[in-house]
């Protein structure tokens, strides 16, 4: 049970990092809404997180020495530029309404994960207090 709690917290930490990066990318898109030729960027962290969650269901290796063979899972969160669309004559493809909606969605997601991490730590704290 304890091992699962720490794995969940680690996974949620990755989710928070990805969400934080997504927030930065969305903010950058909004800041460049009037920049001619600017192409919006996205973060692939939802896809990576989903793959990581599926991967965590199987047995994983832990690398404790630089000479050890790395785990088979190596997908990284990336910022990707969307080049295939353009909403305006100046080739900018940022829709500020879409970006604001994504920012709100991402903020709710981030706060939800923070609350879940706090809950996990609270449960662990209670478990340690009971086992004294």
XYZ file of C-alpha atoms in Angstrom:
132
model
C 0.000 0.000 0.000
C 2.804 2.393 0.925
C 4.630 1.690 -2.322
C 1.485 2.473 -4.326
C 1.007 5.738 -2.450
C 4.502 6.926 -3.342
C 4.092 5.801 -6.970
C 0.838 7.756 -7.148
C 2.479 10.839 -5.667
C 5.353 10.531 -8.152
C 2.906 10.226 -11.039
C 0.916 13.213 -9.774
C 4.161 15.188 -9.510
C 4.779 14.509 -13.190
C 1.216 15.583 -13.934
C 1.802 18.850 -12.068
C 5.035 19.485 -13.976
C 3.303 18.878 -17.286
C 0.375 21.063 -16.321
C 2.729 23.851 -15.239
C 4.516 23.644 -18.601
C 1.178 23.701 -20.407
C 0.195 26.810 -18.448
C 3.427 28.526 -19.529
C 2.851 27.584 -23.178
C -0.758 28.819 -23.119
C 0.369 32.095 -21.494
C 2.972 32.495 -24.227
C 0.332 31.856 -26.899
C -1.960 34.497 -25.381
C 0.931 36.970 -25.145
C 1.625 36.479 -28.859
C -1.972 36.690 -30.082
C -1.149 39.888 -32.013
C 2.285 38.800 -33.272
C 2.254 38.381 -37.069
C 3.376 34.924 -38.172
C 3.330 33.446 -34.653
C 2.292 29.793 -34.530
C 0.662 28.499 -31.379
C 2.343 25.828 -29.323
C 0.896 22.855 -27.483
C 2.190 20.409 -24.877
C 1.796 16.655 -25.318
C 1.708 15.942 -21.586
C -1.810 14.410 -21.470
C -0.710 11.791 -23.987
C 2.548 11.140 -22.125
C 0.724 10.906 -18.790
C -1.805 8.444 -20.185
C 1.019 6.310 -21.604
C 2.907 6.503 -18.292
C -0.177 5.400 -16.359
C -0.588 2.414 -18.681
C 3.128 1.638 -18.381
C 2.997 1.779 -14.573
C 0.507 -1.086 -14.604
C 3.349 -3.416 -15.586
C 6.582 -4.249 -13.793
C 9.121 -1.429 -14.062
C 12.851 -1.264 -13.567
C 14.543 1.277 -11.323
C 17.917 2.607 -12.455
C 20.129 2.979 -9.367
C 23.492 3.120 -11.134
C 24.509 4.981 -14.317
C 25.794 1.685 -15.767
C 22.382 0.016 -15.456
C 20.194 -0.474 -18.497
C 17.547 2.243 -18.712
C 13.841 1.470 -18.409
C 11.957 0.793 -21.627
C 9.743 3.826 -20.975
C 11.427 6.994 -22.161
C 8.726 9.277 -23.552
C 9.276 12.924 -22.656
C 6.885 15.832 -22.420
C 7.442 18.093 -25.417
C 6.306 21.499 -26.594
C 5.070 21.213 -30.165
C 4.362 23.990 -32.637
C 1.120 23.840 -34.649
C 2.090 24.907 -38.167
C -0.822 23.552 -40.190
C -3.436 26.216 -39.377
C -3.815 29.954 -39.802
C -6.766 32.055 -38.629
C -5.667 35.421 -39.907
C -4.089 37.050 -42.936
C -0.837 37.610 -41.000
C -0.479 33.780 -40.579
C -1.021 33.878 -36.795
C -3.016 30.839 -35.635
C -3.766 31.751 -31.991
C -7.457 31.911 -31.075
C -7.515 33.803 -27.782
C -10.925 32.366 -26.810
C -9.654 28.808 -27.252
C -6.480 29.622 -25.318
C -8.447 31.187 -22.439
C -10.692 28.110 -22.281
C -7.609 25.847 -22.265
C -6.077 27.971 -19.505
C -9.223 27.612 -17.375
C -9.343 23.859 -17.997
C -5.656 23.484 -17.165
C -6.026 25.539 -13.973
C -8.866 23.323 -12.776
C -6.812 20.223 -13.615
C -3.754 21.571 -11.775
C -5.758 22.465 -8.658
C -7.429 19.043 -8.671
C -4.079 17.250 -8.790
C -2.677 19.487 -6.021
C -5.670 18.599 -3.843
C -5.129 14.895 -4.558
C -1.429 15.129 -3.638
C -2.390 16.883 -0.404
C -4.884 14.098 0.285
C -2.246 11.413 -0.337
C 0.166 13.097 2.068
C -2.577 13.489 4.649
C -3.403 9.768 4.420
C 0.279 8.861 4.749
C 0.660 11.175 7.743
C -2.349 9.525 9.399
C -0.981 6.054 8.675
C 2.395 6.916 10.194
C 0.751 8.454 13.263
C -1.373 5.331 13.833
C 1.635 3.000 13.507
C 3.708 4.772 16.193
